[in-house]
Short mmCIF file of N, CA, C and O in Angstrom, two decimals:
data_model
loop_
_atom_site.label_atom_id
_atom_site.label_comp_id
_atom_site.label_asym_id
_atom_site.label_seq_id
_atom_site.Cartn_x
_atom_site.Cartn_y
_atom_site.Cartn_z
N MET A 1 0.93 -1.21 -0.30
CA MET A 1 -0.05 0.00 -0.24
C MET A 1 1.08 1.20 0.09
O MET A 1 2.11 1.23 0.51
N PRO A 2 0.62 1.99 -0.54
CA PRO A 2 1.40 3.60 -1.02
C PRO A 2 1.20 4.32 0.40
O PRO A 2 -0.26 4.26 1.47
N THR A 3 1.85 5.12 0.85
CA THR A 3 1.96 6.25 1.78
C THR A 3 1.74 7.15 1.29
O THR A 3 2.29 7.89 0.77
N TYR A 4 0.76 8.32 2.05
CA TYR A 4 0.19 9.74 1.92
C TYR A 4 0.50 10.61 3.02
O TYR A 4 0.28 9.98 3.86
N ASP A 5 1.06 11.78 2.48
CA ASP A 5 1.55 12.92 3.74
C ASP A 5 0.10 13.53 3.37
O ASP A 5 -0.29 13.99 2.56
N TYR A 6 -0.21 13.96 4.75
CA TYR A 6 -1.56 14.95 5.15
C TYR A 6 -1.23 15.94 5.98
O TYR A 6 -0.26 16.16 6.46
N MET A 7 -2.01 17.34 6.19
CA MET A 7 -2.36 18.17 6.45
C MET A 7 -3.59 18.66 7.04
O MET A 7 -4.23 18.58 6.37
N CYS A 8 -3.74 18.82 8.31
CA CYS A 8 -4.94 19.36 8.70
C CYS A 8 -5.55 20.11 8.31
O CYS A 8 -4.48 21.61 8.79
N THR A 9 -6.69 20.71 7.91
CA THR A 9 -7.02 22.00 7.29
C THR A 9 -7.19 23.41 8.44
O THR A 9 -7.43 24.67 8.58
N GLU A 10 -7.38 22.88 9.54
CA GLU A 10 -7.56 23.42 10.86
C GLU A 10 -6.26 23.86 11.73
O GLU A 10 -5.71 24.83 12.17
N CYS A 11 -6.21 22.54 12.17
CA CYS A 11 -4.30 22.77 13.53
C CYS A 11 -2.93 22.27 12.63
O CYS A 11 -2.04 22.71 12.99
N LYS A 12 -3.15 22.44 11.01
CA LYS A 12 -2.01 22.00 10.85
C LYS A 12 -0.89 21.31 11.03
O LYS A 12 0.11 21.04 10.38
N LEU A 13 -1.50 20.02 11.42
CA LEU A 13 -0.81 19.04 11.98
C LEU A 13 -0.40 17.96 10.57
O LEU A 13 -1.06 17.93 9.66
N GLN A 14 1.23 17.75 10.08
CA GLN A 14 1.42 16.90 9.09
C GLN A 14 1.58 15.70 9.24
O GLN A 14 2.27 15.29 10.48
N PHE A 15 1.31 14.40 9.11
CA PHE A 15 0.87 13.37 9.24
C PHE A 15 1.24 12.45 7.81
O PHE A 15 1.10 12.86 7.29
N GLU A 16 1.44 11.05 8.27
CA GLU A 16 1.57 10.16 6.90
C GLU A 16 0.77 8.81 7.28
O GLU A 16 0.45 8.33 8.58
N VAL A 17 -0.10 8.41 6.16
CA VAL A 17 -0.89 7.38 6.42
C VAL A 17 -0.85 6.70 5.26
O VAL A 17 -0.86 7.02 3.99
N ARG A 18 -1.12 4.85 5.51
CA ARG A 18 -0.57 3.81 4.45
C ARG A 18 -2.51 3.76 4.43
O ARG A 18 -2.96 3.07 5.50
N HIS A 19 -2.41 3.87 2.87
CA HIS A 19 -3.92 3.22 2.36
C HIS A 19 -4.09 3.01 1.30
O HIS A 19 -3.11 3.48 0.43
N SER A 20 -5.11 2.32 1.10
CA SER A 20 -5.19 2.00 -1.00
C SER A 20 -5.55 3.53 -1.59
O SER A 20 -6.03 4.47 -1.18
N ILE A 21 -5.08 3.61 -2.59
CA ILE A 21 -5.20 4.61 -3.38
C ILE A 21 -6.65 5.14 -3.57
O ILE A 21 -6.97 6.27 -3.82
N HIS A 22 -7.99 4.67 -3.29
CA HIS A 22 -9.15 4.84 -3.46
C HIS A 22 -10.03 5.18 -2.08
O HIS A 22 -10.73 5.88 -1.81
N ALA A 23 -9.16 5.02 -1.02
CA ALA A 23 -9.54 5.23 0.11
C ALA A 23 -9.46 6.71 0.47
O ALA A 23 -9.00 7.68 -0.32
N PRO A 24 -10.43 7.21 1.24
CA PRO A 24 -10.69 8.75 1.38
C PRO A 24 -9.55 8.95 2.37
O PRO A 24 -9.53 8.59 3.10
N ASN A 25 -9.70 10.70 2.24
CA ASN A 25 -8.51 11.24 3.19
C ASN A 25 -9.34 10.71 4.43
O ASN A 25 -10.27 11.08 4.88
N PRO A 26 -8.67 10.29 5.42
CA PRO A 26 -8.54 10.46 6.89
C PRO A 26 -8.90 11.74 7.51
O PRO A 26 -8.38 12.63 7.17
N ASP A 27 -9.31 11.63 8.74
CA ASP A 27 -9.34 12.84 9.69
C ASP A 27 -7.91 12.87 10.28
O ASP A 27 -7.34 12.16 10.54
N CYS A 28 -8.04 14.20 10.66
CA CYS A 28 -6.54 14.36 11.87
C CYS A 28 -6.20 13.61 13.21
O CYS A 28 -7.69 13.30 13.48
N LEU A 29 -5.49 13.31 12.95
CA LEU A 29 -5.10 12.47 14.19
C LEU A 29 -5.56 13.51 15.48
O LEU A 29 -5.37 12.77 16.33
N ALA A 30 -5.31 14.58 15.63
CA ALA A 30 -5.16 15.01 16.62
C ALA A 30 -6.41 15.90 16.75
O ALA A 30 -6.98 16.08 18.14
N CYS A 31 -6.90 16.63 16.18
CA CYS A 31 -8.74 17.60 16.63
C CYS A 31 -9.53 16.92 15.37
O CYS A 31 -10.50 17.28 15.80
N GLY A 32 -9.22 16.00 14.73
CA GLY A 32 -10.34 15.39 14.14
C GLY A 32 -11.15 16.07 12.79
O GLY A 32 -12.27 15.87 12.24
N SER A 33 -10.38 17.04 12.47
CA SER A 33 -10.81 18.05 11.30
C SER A 33 -10.26 17.18 10.02
O SER A 33 -9.61 16.46 9.75
N SER A 34 -10.79 18.00 8.71
CA SER A 34 -10.36 17.50 7.90
C SER A 34 -9.15 17.34 7.02
O SER A 34 -8.52 18.28 7.59
N THR A 35 -8.76 16.62 6.24
CA THR A 35 -7.17 17.11 6.06
C THR A 35 -7.13 16.98 4.36
O THR A 35 -8.00 16.21 3.74
N GLU A 36 -5.95 17.55 3.97
CA GLU A 36 -5.77 17.68 2.40
C GLU A 36 -4.49 17.00 2.32
O GLU A 36 -3.55 17.31 3.20
N LYS A 37 -4.17 16.19 0.64
CA LYS A 37 -3.20 15.37 0.53
C LYS A 37 -2.20 16.39 0.03
O LYS A 37 -2.54 17.50 -0.61
N LEU A 38 -0.67 16.03 0.80
CA LEU A 38 0.52 17.08 0.44
C LEU A 38 1.02 16.20 -0.70
O LEU A 38 1.21 15.10 -0.96
N ILE A 39 1.87 16.94 -1.50
CA ILE A 39 2.98 16.17 -2.66
C ILE A 39 3.64 17.29 -2.19
O ILE A 39 4.07 18.60 -2.18
N LEU A 40 4.66 16.89 -1.73
CA LEU A 40 5.98 17.18 -0.67
C LEU A 40 7.07 17.31 -2.00
O LEU A 40 8.07 18.11 -1.95
N SER A 41 7.40 16.17 -3.06
CA SER A 41 8.70 16.53 -3.54
C SER A 41 8.45 15.74 -4.91
O SER A 41 7.83 15.05 -5.10
N VAL A 42 9.37 16.05 -5.80
CA VAL A 42 9.63 15.29 -7.52
C VAL A 42 9.86 13.48 -6.74
O VAL A 42 11.50 13.99 -6.10
N PRO A 43 10.04 12.83 -7.53
CA PRO A 43 10.65 11.56 -7.48
C PRO A 43 12.10 12.07 -7.80
O PRO A 43 12.00 13.03 -9.02
N ALA A 44 13.15 11.18 -7.31
CA ALA A 44 14.79 11.31 -7.95
C ALA A 44 14.45 10.39 -9.32
O ALA A 44 14.02 9.30 -9.30
N MET A 45 15.29 11.31 -9.74
CA MET A 45 15.39 10.35 -11.17
C MET A 45 17.11 9.87 -11.31
O MET A 45 18.14 10.38 -11.00
N HIS A 46 17.41 8.59 -11.80
CA HIS A 46 18.63 8.05 -12.26
C HIS A 46 18.82 7.23 -13.87
O HIS A 46 18.03 7.38 -14.19
N GLY A 47 20.03 7.27 -13.86
CA GLY A 47 20.51 6.31 -15.08
C GLY A 47 20.30 7.23 -16.21
O GLY A 47 20.26 8.32 -16.10
N GLU A 48 19.67 6.57 -17.27
CA GLU A 48 19.38 7.39 -18.58
C GLU A 48 18.60 8.16 -18.53
O GLU A 48 18.98 9.62 -19.04
N MET A 49 17.55 8.26 -17.61
CA MET A 49 16.42 9.47 -17.40
C MET A 49 17.24 10.47 -16.89
O MET A 49 17.09 11.90 -16.88
N ALA A 50 18.40 10.82 -15.93
CA ALA A 50 19.13 11.78 -15.39
C ALA A 50 20.10 12.32 -16.29
O ALA A 50 20.20 13.51 -16.61
N ARG A 51 20.86 11.41 -17.10
CA ARG A 51 21.31 12.07 -18.33
C ARG A 51 21.05 12.89 -19.26
O ARG A 51 20.97 13.90 -19.58
N GLY A 52 19.11 12.63 -19.81
CA GLY A 52 19.03 13.05 -20.53
C GLY A 52 18.75 14.81 -19.73
O GLY A 52 18.55 15.91 -20.65
N ARG A 53 17.84 14.80 -18.33
CA ARG A 53 17.72 16.08 -17.31
C ARG A 53 19.02 16.87 -17.62
O ARG A 53 18.94 17.97 -17.83
N ASP A 54 19.98 16.13 -17.24
CA ASP A 54 21.34 17.11 -17.45
C ASP A 54 22.01 17.85 -18.64
O ASP A 54 22.08 18.56 -18.59
N HIS A 55 21.55 16.61 -19.88
CA HIS A 55 21.96 17.52 -20.85
C HIS A 55 20.77 18.16 -21.06
O HIS A 55 21.11 19.61 -22.24
N ALA A 56 19.93 18.33 -21.26
CA ALA A 56 18.41 19.33 -21.41
C ALA A 56 19.06 20.56 -20.76
O ALA A 56 18.66 21.70 -21.11
N MET A 57 19.54 20.57 -19.36
CA MET A 57 19.53 21.42 -18.41
C MET A 57 20.78 22.38 -19.07
O MET A 57 21.09 23.48 -19.19
N ARG A 58 21.90 21.42 -19.60
CA ARG A 58 23.30 22.26 -20.05
C ARG A 58 22.71 22.95 -21.50
O ARG A 58 23.67 23.79 -21.84
N SER A 59 21.74 22.33 -22.45
CA SER A 59 21.59 23.00 -23.59
C SER A 59 20.74 24.66 -23.29
O SER A 59 20.97 25.14 -24.28
N LEU A 60 20.24 24.95 -22.40
CA LEU A 60 19.01 26.25 -21.71
C LEU A 60 20.72 26.92 -21.46
O LEU A 60 20.29 28.05 -21.48
N GLN A 61 22.04 26.67 -21.26
CA GLN A 61 22.81 27.54 -20.76
C GLN A 61 23.41 28.42 -21.97
O GLN A 61 23.57 28.09 -23.11
N PRO A 62 23.99 29.54 -21.33
CA PRO A 62 24.48 30.44 -22.69
C PRO A 62 25.48 30.03 -23.46
O PRO A 62 26.24 29.64 -23.02
N LYS A 63 25.40 30.15 -24.86
CA LYS A 63 26.72 29.39 -25.35
C LYS A 63 27.92 30.75 -25.86
O LYS A 63 27.36 31.51 -25.81
N ALA A 64 29.14 30.39 -25.39
CA ALA A 64 29.97 31.51 -25.47
C ALA A 64 29.93 31.69 -27.01
O ALA A 64 30.23 33.35 -26.45
N GLU A 65 30.20 31.44 -27.90
CA GLU A 65 30.05 32.40 -29.23
C GLU A 65 29.32 33.14 -29.55
O GLU A 65 29.21 33.86 -29.92
N LEU A 66 28.01 32.84 -28.54
CA LEU A 66 26.54 33.51 -28.60
C LEU A 66 26.79 34.69 -28.01
O LEU A 66 25.82 35.69 -28.21
N ALA A 67 27.48 34.68 -26.63
CA ALA A 67 27.51 36.07 -25.78
C ALA A 67 28.40 37.11 -26.08
O ALA A 67 28.54 37.80 -25.78
N LYS A 68 29.17 37.12 -27.76
CA LYS A 68 29.65 37.77 -28.14
C LYS A 68 28.99 38.95 -28.82
O LYS A 68 28.09 38.58 -29.83
N HIS A 69 28.79 40.13 -28.57
CA HIS A 69 28.38 40.97 -29.10
C HIS A 69 28.70 42.28 -29.50
O HIS A 69 29.95 42.60 -28.61
N LEU A 70 27.91 43.13 -30.04
CA LEU A 70 28.83 44.85 -30.29
C LEU A 70 28.45 45.53 -28.97
O LEU A 70 27.25 45.73 -28.74
N HIS A 71 29.26 46.24 -28.70
CA HIS A 71 28.90 47.20 -27.41
C HIS A 71 28.65 48.37 -27.96
O HIS A 71 29.09 49.13 -28.68
N GLY A 72 27.44 49.27 -27.66
CA GLY A 72 26.93 50.23 -28.43
C GLY A 72 26.84 51.12 -27.16
O GLY A 72 27.56 50.87 -25.84
N PRO A 73 26.27 52.46 -27.14
CA PRO A 73 26.74 53.42 -26.29
C PRO A 73 25.59 52.96 -25.13
O PRO A 73 24.75 52.55 -25.21
N GLY A 74 26.26 52.90 -23.87
CA GLY A 74 25.53 52.82 -22.22
C GLY A 74 25.08 50.95 -22.55
O GLY A 74 23.91 50.71 -21.97
N CYS A 75 25.84 50.16 -23.00
CA CYS A 75 25.67 48.96 -23.19
C CYS A 75 25.55 48.31 -21.43
O CYS A 75 24.54 47.27 -21.33
N GLY A 76 26.68 48.30 -20.97
CA GLY A 76 26.37 48.00 -19.42
C GLY A 76 26.47 46.79 -19.12
O GLY A 76 26.81 46.01 -18.23
N CYS A 77 27.16 45.91 -20.19
CA CYS A 77 27.25 44.48 -19.91
C CYS A 77 29.08 44.38 -19.17
O CYS A 77 29.38 43.47 -18.62
N GLY A 78 29.42 45.65 -19.45
CA GLY A 78 31.04 45.56 -18.48
C GLY A 78 32.51 44.30 -19.23
O GLY A 78 33.35 44.50 -18.82
N ASN A 79 32.12 44.17 -20.35
CA ASN A 79 32.90 43.59 -21.19
C ASN A 79 33.44 44.67 -22.72
O ASN A 79 33.54 43.99 -23.17
N VAL A 80 33.98 45.39 -22.04
CA VAL A 80 34.15 46.91 -23.13
C VAL A 80 35.98 46.32 -23.15
O VAL A 80 36.60 45.92 -22.70
#
């Protein structure tokens, strides 16, 4: 069974519960109020998927040859 993270809508208590995917949200363990399911983080990626992610991130970095530009009046880039 999967583990889900919940937060109470009233007292803000955070807790984990293991139950089936179709089970309703449990009541708060402390005050009995309603709860909301939390999504805390994205899953880690390993192997081929991680290499693809790293390649995509590097492709977004500025290219050195494209960074050269003409310096006009008031350019402000500091590379005069």
